[in-house]
Structures are given as C-alpha cells and as structure tokens.
Amino acid sequence: MRIEPTAPYHSAQDALRILETVARHPAGVTDTQLTRRTGLLPERLTTLLRMLRREGYVEQITDGAYVTGDTLRRLTSAHDHERALSDKLQHTLDRLRDSVGAAVYMSRYVDGEVKVTQYAAGPGTPAVNEWVDFRYSAHATAVGKSLLTQLDHNARRDHLSRHKMARLTSRTITSDKLLLSRLESQPPTVPVLDLQEYAIGTVCAAVPITAGSSVGCLALSLPVEHAHRLRQAADTLNRNAAPVLLSLTI
C-alpha cells in the first residue's frame, strides 16, 4: 500500500501531540506550556487550538488553561465508541457541506470494495444520484479514483480485474492502461476530479483521508452549472480535512 503524508495528515499528527499533552495535565495546561512541551511554533499552536476548541476536543477553563473536552472524552471511552465516532463525523460533514456549499461524502476502501460510509447533503446541496453502484464504478468517480491512488499497483490491478470498466458517459476512461497511468501520476496532495465521468450533469472532487492502514477519502459533488467552483471547493475541503482524520485516528 502506497500512503504519502498530506497536509491534513500533518495537522492531525500535530493536533494529537497537543491532545496527548493536555490529557497528561488534568488540572489544565497553558498555551505557553503547550508551546514548550509540543515544540510547535506559537502561530501553528494557536491555529490548531482554535480547531480543537471548535471541534470540542479541548476546553478552556477560567484561568485560560486547556483541559480535555467532551468530544475527546466520548471518543476515548470504550462505551459506544463507534456511535460517538459516527455522530462526530456526521457533525463535521454537515459543517463541511455548509462551508464548501456542496454535498460531502466520507468513503473507505473496505475488503477490496469502495464504500461510502457517511454523507451530508441538503436541498441546496443535493447528493449525486447513484445510478451505478459506487462499488462497480471506481474507475469513473472521484471517490473511487482517490481510493485507488492510495493502493499499490498490484492492488489497483486486482480491483480493476474484478470490476469491468464500463463506459458510463462519453468522458469515462475505459482503458485500464490509461487509468493506471493517471492514478500513478496523481500527486497525493492534489484533489482527484470527476468531470462528468460518472454522471452527466455532475462534477466531483476527492481528497485522501488515511488513518493507519485504513484507506479513505473525503469527496464533494456539484451540479455541472457550478463546475467553476469545483477546484476552489476541493481546496477548501482539503484544508478542512484534518478534523475528520483526527476523529478517525483517536
């Protein structure tokens, strides 16, 4: 499996260092102490603390010191961890949907198959019409291609050998040689795009979300009349992916 660090990965790792330090000080730890004990630059620390407070991972007490927040307590509890994680991810996806102005999806590569595990949509941000099962259309979707880029060459070939590359639109790539070449050359920090390859009238983008050995991605979809917003929306999604990765890592 080929996994390369991305900006959200580094942010999540730095955030974990902060949380580990806060957890070791139940009476509270100041930002000055956090700077010294984590080795993070003050500006970087301030940015991450703002995110951690917003997500409920840390709280500030009356003297300004930081203590563990409710979200962290729920996610680290053995009781109903999966429910707490699902609820947290949904809350984050809902906020991302509103932030990027598009339907947002969380997907994983599980037992050799593409699986959309959660999504957030609404009246003004409709979800893509799954007219062909996402499990069988990885070659045509931003979600599928993003997940496949995170696998090694043999794993990609194995997936394509099990799922015929059907032509879904006139833009769909049906050559496994061409698709594999594009997947190989895809930079890990650049969003993967679907420009009406899966469905006419819809454009999509996806960014990798990899926690440990688990391969995943965040994606968004827009009606084609909003295609001019796709790259900016994808960049916004990528910049705000750290909270999702952090939730999966804890």
PDB file of N, CA, C and O in Angstrom, residues 14-65:
ATOM      1  N   ASP A  14      -0.010  16.777  14.483  1.00  0.00           N
ATOM      2  CA  ASP A  14       0.323  17.859  15.420  1.00  0.00           C
ATOM      3  C   ASP A  14      -0.783  18.032  16.459  1.00  0.00           C
ATOM      4  O   ASP A  14      -0.514  18.283  17.643  1.00  0.00           O
ATOM      5  N   ALA A  15      -2.038  17.906  16.018  1.00  0.00           N
ATOM      6  CA  ALA A  15      -3.168  18.037  16.942  1.00  0.00           C
ATOM      7  C   ALA A  15      -3.133  16.924  17.987  1.00  0.00           C
ATOM      8  O   ALA A  15      -3.443  17.154  19.168  1.00  0.00           O
ATOM      9  N   LEU A  16      -2.748  15.728  17.570  1.00  0.00           N
ATOM     10  CA  LEU A  16      -2.638  14.613  18.519  1.00  0.00           C
ATOM     11  C   LEU A  16      -1.569  14.893  19.573  1.00  0.00           C
ATOM     12  O   LEU A  16      -1.749  14.550  20.746  1.00  0.00           O
ATOM     13  N   ARG A  17      -0.471  15.517  19.171  1.00  0.00           N
ATOM     14  CA  ARG A  17       0.575  15.877  20.139  1.00  0.00           C
ATOM     15  C   ARG A  17       0.021  16.835  21.191  1.00  0.00           C
ATOM     16  O   ARG A  17       0.321  16.713  22.381  1.00  0.00           O
ATOM     17  N   ILE A  18      -0.797  17.770  20.744  1.00  0.00           N
ATOM     18  CA  ILE A  18      -1.416  18.714  21.681  1.00  0.00           C
ATOM     19  C   ILE A  18      -2.349  17.973  22.631  1.00  0.00           C
ATOM     20  O   ILE A  18      -2.321  18.177  23.851  1.00  0.00           O
ATOM     21  N   LEU A  19      -3.198  17.103  22.068  1.00  0.00           N
ATOM     22  CA  LEU A  19      -4.173  16.384  22.902  1.00  0.00           C
ATOM     23  C   LEU A  19      -3.485  15.477  23.917  1.00  0.00           C
ATOM     24  O   LEU A  19      -3.938  15.354  25.060  1.00  0.00           O
ATOM     25  N   GLU A  20      -2.408  14.839  23.509  1.00  0.00           N
ATOM     26  CA  GLU A  20      -1.671  13.974  24.436  1.00  0.00           C
ATOM     27  C   GLU A  20      -1.096  14.792  25.585  1.00  0.00           C
ATOM     28  O   GLU A  20      -1.109  14.353  26.744  1.00  0.00           O
ATOM     29  N   THR A  21      -0.616  15.988  25.277  1.00  0.00           N
ATOM     30  CA  THR A  21      -0.065  16.858  26.321  1.00  0.00           C
ATOM     31  C   THR A  21      -1.161  17.345  27.265  1.00  0.00           C
ATOM     32  O   THR A  21      -0.994  17.336  28.486  1.00  0.00           O
ATOM     33  N   VAL A  22      -2.288  17.763  26.686  1.00  0.00           N
ATOM     34  CA  VAL A  22      -3.416  18.226  27.506  1.00  0.00           C
ATOM     35  C   VAL A  22      -3.907  17.102  28.413  1.00  0.00           C
ATOM     36  O   VAL A  22      -4.197  17.318  29.602  1.00  0.00           O
ATOM     37  N   ALA A  23      -3.995  15.889  27.870  1.00  0.00           N
ATOM     38  CA  ALA A  23      -4.501  14.753  28.646  1.00  0.00           C
ATOM     39  C   ALA A  23      -3.597  14.422  29.834  1.00  0.00           C
ATOM     40  O   ALA A  23      -4.065  13.888  30.849  1.00  0.00           O
ATOM     41  N   ARG A  24      -2.308  14.748  29.721  1.00  0.00           N
ATOM     42  CA  ARG A  24      -1.376  14.469  30.829  1.00  0.00           C
ATOM     43  C   ARG A  24      -1.470  15.512  31.934  1.00  0.00           C
ATOM     44  O   ARG A  24      -0.813  15.362  32.972  1.00  0.00           O
ATOM     45  N   HIS A  25      -2.284  16.549  31.701  1.00  0.00           N
ATOM     46  CA  HIS A  25      -2.411  17.624  32.697  1.00  0.00           C
ATOM     47  C   HIS A  25      -3.898  17.866  33.003  1.00  0.00           C
ATOM     48  O   HIS A  25      -4.498  18.821  32.503  1.00  0.00           O
ATOM     49  N   PRO A  26      -4.508  16.994  33.791  1.00  0.00           N
ATOM     50  CA  PRO A  26      -5.940  17.109  34.075  1.00  0.00           C
ATOM     51  C   PRO A  26      -6.327  18.426  34.745  1.00  0.00           C
ATOM     52  O   PRO A  26      -7.484  18.853  34.639  1.00  0.00           O
ATOM     53  N   ALA A  27      -5.380  19.088  35.408  1.00  0.00           N
ATOM     54  CA  ALA A  27      -5.693  20.369  36.048  1.00  0.00           C
ATOM     55  C   ALA A  27      -5.613  21.529  35.058  1.00  0.00           C
ATOM     56  O   ALA A  27      -5.986  22.660  35.399  1.00  0.00           O
ATOM     57  N   GLY A  28      -5.123  21.250  33.842  1.00  0.00           N
ATOM     58  CA  GLY A  28      -5.037  22.295  32.832  1.00  0.00           C
ATOM     59  C   GLY A  28      -3.607  22.624  32.454  1.00  0.00           C
ATOM     60  O   GLY A  28      -2.691  22.500  33.276  1.00  0.00           O
ATOM     61  N   VAL A  29      -3.406  23.040  31.204  1.00  0.00           N
ATOM     62  CA  VAL A  29      -2.079  23.408  30.714  1.00  0.00           C
ATOM     63  C   VAL A  29      -2.230  24.654  29.848  1.00  0.00           C
ATOM     64  O   VAL A  29      -3.147  24.761  29.052  1.00  0.00           O
ATOM     65  N   THR A  30      -1.340  25.617  30.018  1.00  0.00           N
ATOM     66  CA  THR A  30      -1.447  26.884  29.296  1.00  0.00           C
ATOM     67  C   THR A  30      -0.866  26.760  27.892  1.00  0.00           C
ATOM     68  O   THR A  30      -0.115  25.820  27.592  1.00  0.00           O
ATOM     69  N   ASP A  31      -1.185  27.751  27.039  1.00  0.00           N
ATOM     70  CA  ASP A  31      -0.643  27.715  25.688  1.00  0.00           C
ATOM     71  C   ASP A  31       0.878  27.868  25.694  1.00  0.00           C
ATOM     72  O   ASP A  31       1.573  27.293  24.850  1.00  0.00           O
ATOM     73  N   THR A  32       1.403  28.616  26.659  1.00  0.00           N
ATOM     74  CA  THR A  32       2.858  28.761  26.773  1.00  0.00           C
ATOM     75  C   THR A  32       3.504  27.417  27.094  1.00  0.00           C
ATOM     76  O   THR A  32       4.531  27.040  26.507  1.00  0.00           O
ATOM     77  N   GLN A  33       2.894  26.678  28.022  1.00  0.00           N
ATOM     78  CA  GLN A  33       3.403  25.350  28.358  1.00  0.00           C
ATOM     79  C   GLN A  33       3.265  24.397  27.169  1.00  0.00           C
ATOM     80  O   GLN A  33       4.152  23.574  26.917  1.00  0.00           O
ATOM     81  N   LEU A  34       2.172  24.520  26.435  1.00  0.00           N
ATOM     82  CA  LEU A  34       1.956  23.661  25.265  1.00  0.00           C
ATOM     83  C   LEU A  34       3.003  23.929  24.186  1.00  0.00           C
ATOM     84  O   LEU A  34       3.496  23.008  23.543  1.00  0.00           O
ATOM     85  N   THR A  35       3.337  25.201  23.990  1.00  0.00           N
ATOM     86  CA  THR A  35       4.364  25.545  23.011  1.00  0.00           C
ATOM     87  C   THR A  35       5.685  24.878  23.377  1.00  0.00           C
ATOM     88  O   THR A  35       6.369  24.303  22.526  1.00  0.00           O
ATOM     89  N   ARG A  36       6.030  24.949  24.660  1.00  0.00           N
ATOM     90  CA  ARG A  36       7.296  24.386  25.116  1.00  0.00           C
ATOM     91  C   ARG A  36       7.293  22.849  25.041  1.00  0.00           C
ATOM     92  O   ARG A  36       8.294  22.249  24.632  1.00  0.00           O
ATOM     93  N   ARG A  37       6.188  22.228  25.402  1.00  0.00           N
ATOM     94  CA  ARG A  37       6.162  20.769  25.506  1.00  0.00           C
ATOM     95  C   ARG A  37       5.866  20.059  24.191  1.00  0.00           C
ATOM     96  O   ARG A  37       6.205  18.886  24.043  1.00  0.00           O
ATOM     97  N   THR A  38       5.234  20.747  23.246  1.00  0.00           N
ATOM     98  CA  THR A  38       4.966  20.113  21.947  1.00  0.00           C
ATOM     99  C   THR A  38       6.009  20.490  20.900  1.00  0.00           C
ATOM    100  O   THR A  38       6.155  19.796  19.889  1.00  0.00           O
ATOM    101  N   GLY A  39       6.718  21.597  21.134  1.00  0.00           N
ATOM    102  CA  GLY A  39       7.699  22.039  20.152  1.00  0.00           C
ATOM    103  C   GLY A  39       7.092  22.741  18.947  1.00  0.00           C
ATOM    104  O   GLY A  39       7.801  23.052  17.983  1.00  0.00           O
ATOM    105  N   LEU A  40       5.798  23.012  18.999  1.00  0.00           N
ATOM    106  CA  LEU A  40       5.126  23.690  17.890  1.00  0.00           C
ATOM    107  C   LEU A  40       5.333  25.196  17.983  1.00  0.00           C
ATOM    108  O   LEU A  40       5.393  25.754  19.077  1.00  0.00           O
ATOM    109  N   LEU A  41       5.426  25.849  16.844  1.00  0.00           N
ATOM    110  CA  LEU A  41       5.530  27.303  16.826  1.00  0.00           C
ATOM    111  C   LEU A  41       4.238  27.914  17.357  1.00  0.00           C
ATOM    112  O   LEU A  41       3.148  27.355  17.154  1.00  0.00           O
ATOM    113  N   PRO A  42       4.303  29.054  18.041  1.00  0.00           N
ATOM    114  CA  PRO A  42       3.111  29.663  18.637  1.00  0.00           C
ATOM    115  C   PRO A  42       1.964  29.873  17.633  1.00  0.00           C
ATOM    116  O   PRO A  42       0.799  29.610  17.960  1.00  0.00           O
ATOM    117  N   GLU A  43       2.272  30.330  16.437  1.00  0.00           N
ATOM    118  CA  GLU A  43       1.219  30.569  15.443  1.00  0.00           C
ATOM    119  C   GLU A  43       0.543  29.259  15.036  1.00  0.00           C
ATOM    120  O   GLU A  43      -0.684  29.193  14.913  1.00  0.00           O
ATOM    121  N   ARG A  44       1.346  28.233  14.844  1.00  0.00           N
ATOM    122  CA  ARG A  44       0.815  26.909  14.495  1.00  0.00           C
ATOM    123  C   ARG A  44      -0.034  26.377  15.645  1.00  0.00           C
ATOM    124  O   ARG A  44      -1.128  25.835  15.424  1.00  0.00           O
ATOM    125  N   LEU A  45       0.445  26.505  16.861  1.00  0.00           N
ATOM    126  CA  LEU A  45      -0.294  26.040  18.031  1.00  0.00           C
ATOM    127  C   LEU A  45      -1.631  26.758  18.143  1.00  0.00           C
ATOM    128  O   LEU A  45      -2.667  26.126  18.400  1.00  0.00           O
ATOM    129  N   THR A  46      -1.634  28.072  17.950  1.00  0.00           N
ATOM    130  CA  THR A  46      -2.873  28.854  18.059  1.00  0.00           C
ATOM    131  C   THR A  46      -3.905  28.382  17.047  1.00  0.00           C
ATOM    132  O   THR A  46      -5.093  28.227  17.370  1.00  0.00           O
ATOM    133  N   THR A  47      -3.468  28.130  15.819  1.00  0.00           N
ATOM    134  CA  THR A  47      -4.378  27.657  14.772  1.00  0.00           C
ATOM    135  C   THR A  47      -4.990  26.309  15.134  1.00  0.00           C
ATOM    136  O   THR A  47      -6.203  26.097  15.013  1.00  0.00           O
ATOM    137  N   LEU A  48      -4.156  25.390  15.614  1.00  0.00           N
ATOM    138  CA  LEU A  48      -4.643  24.058  15.961  1.00  0.00           C
ATOM    139  C   LEU A  48      -5.526  24.087  17.206  1.00  0.00           C
ATOM    140  O   LEU A  48      -6.536  23.363  17.279  1.00  0.00           O
ATOM    141  N   LEU A  49      -5.192  24.911  18.182  1.00  0.00           N
ATOM    142  CA  LEU A  49      -6.030  25.023  19.378  1.00  0.00           C
ATOM    143  C   LEU A  49      -7.408  25.572  19.019  1.00  0.00           C
ATOM    144  O   LEU A  49      -8.424  25.155  19.584  1.00  0.00           O
ATOM    145  N   ARG A  50      -7.439  26.506  18.073  1.00  0.00           N
ATOM    146  CA  ARG A  50      -8.725  27.042  17.628  1.00  0.00           C
ATOM    147  C   ARG A  50      -9.589  25.928  17.019  1.00  0.00           C
ATOM    148  O   ARG A  50     -10.779  25.825  17.291  1.00  0.00           O
ATOM    149  N   MET A  51      -8.966  25.081  16.201  1.00  0.00           N
ATOM    150  CA  MET A  51      -9.687  23.962  15.606  1.00  0.00           C
ATOM    151  C   MET A  51     -10.128  22.963  16.668  1.00  0.00           C
ATOM    152  O   MET A  51     -11.270  22.487  16.670  1.00  0.00           O
ATOM    153  N   LEU A  52      -9.251  22.662  17.614  1.00  0.00           N
ATOM    154  CA  LEU A  52      -9.572  21.683  18.655  1.00  0.00           C
ATOM    155  C   LEU A  52     -10.686  22.183  19.570  1.00  0.00           C
ATOM    156  O   LEU A  52     -11.529  21.396  20.021  1.00  0.00           O
ATOM    157  N   ARG A  53     -10.720  23.480  19.843  1.00  0.00           N
ATOM    158  CA  ARG A  53     -11.819  24.044  20.643  1.00  0.00           C
ATOM    159  C   ARG A  53     -13.122  23.980  19.874  1.00  0.00           C
ATOM    160  O   ARG A  53     -14.163  23.612  20.420  1.00  0.00           O
ATOM    161  N   ARG A  54     -13.074  24.345  18.595  1.00  0.00           N
ATOM    162  CA  ARG A  54     -14.282  24.318  17.773  1.00  0.00           C
ATOM    163  C   ARG A  54     -14.869  22.906  17.678  1.00  0.00           C
ATOM    164  O   ARG A  54     -16.081  22.719  17.695  1.00  0.00           O
ATOM    165  N   GLU A  55     -13.978  21.910  17.610  1.00  0.00           N
ATOM    166  CA  GLU A  55     -14.426  20.523  17.472  1.00  0.00           C
ATOM    167  C   GLU A  55     -14.755  19.873  18.813  1.00  0.00           C
ATOM    168  O   GLU A  55     -15.203  18.732  18.856  1.00  0.00           O
ATOM    169  N   GLY A  56     -14.516  20.584  19.911  1.00  0.00           N
ATOM    170  CA  GLY A  56     -14.856  20.055  21.225  1.00  0.00           C
ATOM    171  C   GLY A  56     -13.825  19.128  21.834  1.00  0.00           C
ATOM    172  O   GLY A  56     -14.093  18.454  22.828  1.00  0.00           O
ATOM    173  N   TYR A  57     -12.605  19.107  21.262  1.00  0.00           N
ATOM    174  CA  TYR A  57     -11.568  18.226  21.795  1.00  0.00           C
ATOM    175  C   TYR A  57     -10.904  18.806  23.037  1.00  0.00           C
ATOM    176  O   TYR A  57     -10.425  18.067  23.898  1.00  0.00           O
ATOM    177  N   VAL A  58     -10.824  20.129  23.118  1.00  0.00           N
ATOM    178  CA  VAL A  58     -10.293  20.781  24.312  1.00  0.00           C
ATOM    179  C   VAL A  58     -11.241  21.901  24.734  1.00  0.00           C
ATOM    180  O   VAL A  58     -12.039  22.391  23.934  1.00  0.00           O
ATOM    181  N   GLU A  59     -11.137  22.282  25.998  1.00  0.00           N
ATOM    182  CA  GLU A  59     -11.916  23.396  26.543  1.00  0.00           C
ATOM    183  C   GLU A  59     -10.971  24.292  27.327  1.00  0.00           C
ATOM    184  O   GLU A  59      -9.946  23.836  27.839  1.00  0.00           O
ATOM    185  N   GLN A  60     -11.321  25.566  27.414  1.00  0.00           N
ATOM    186  CA  GLN A  60     -10.552  26.493  28.237  1.00  0.00           C
ATOM    187  C   GLN A  60     -11.284  26.721  29.546  1.00  0.00           C
ATOM    188  O   GLN A  60     -12.493  26.980  29.552  1.00  0.00           O
ATOM    189  N   ILE A  61     -10.551  26.618  30.639  1.00  0.00           N
ATOM    190  CA  ILE A  61     -11.149  26.871  31.950  1.00  0.00           C
ATOM    191  C   ILE A  61     -10.902  28.336  32.327  1.00  0.00           C
ATOM    192  O   ILE A  61     -10.312  29.088  31.563  1.00  0.00           O
ATOM    193  N   THR A  62     -11.361  28.739  33.493  1.00  0.00           N
ATOM    194  CA  THR A  62     -11.404  30.165  33.861  1.00  0.00           C
ATOM    195  C   THR A  62     -10.046  30.857  33.819  1.00  0.00           C
ATOM    196  O   THR A  62      -9.965  32.034  33.508  1.00  0.00           O
ATOM    197  N   ASP A  63      -8.975  30.145  34.109  1.00  0.00           N
ATOM    198  CA  ASP A  63      -7.659  30.797  34.101  1.00  0.00           C
ATOM    199  C   ASP A  63      -6.997  30.756  32.722  1.00  0.00           C
ATOM    200  O   ASP A  63      -5.833  31.121  32.578  1.00  0.00           O
ATOM    201  N   GLY A  64      -7.743  30.298  31.708  1.00  0.00           N
ATOM    202  CA  GLY A  64      -7.212  30.268  30.353  1.00  0.00           C
ATOM    203  C   GLY A  64      -6.483  28.998  29.983  1.00  0.00           C
ATOM    204  O   GLY A  64      -6.083  28.814  28.833  1.00  0.00           O
ATOM    205  N   ALA A  65      -6.290  28.094  30.928  1.00  0.00           N
ATOM    206  CA  ALA A  65      -5.615  26.832  30.658  1.00  0.00           C
ATOM    207  C   ALA A  65      -6.548  25.895  29.879  1.00  0.00           C
ATOM    208  O   ALA A  65      -7.773  26.056  29.894  1.00  0.00           O
TER     209      ALA A  65
END
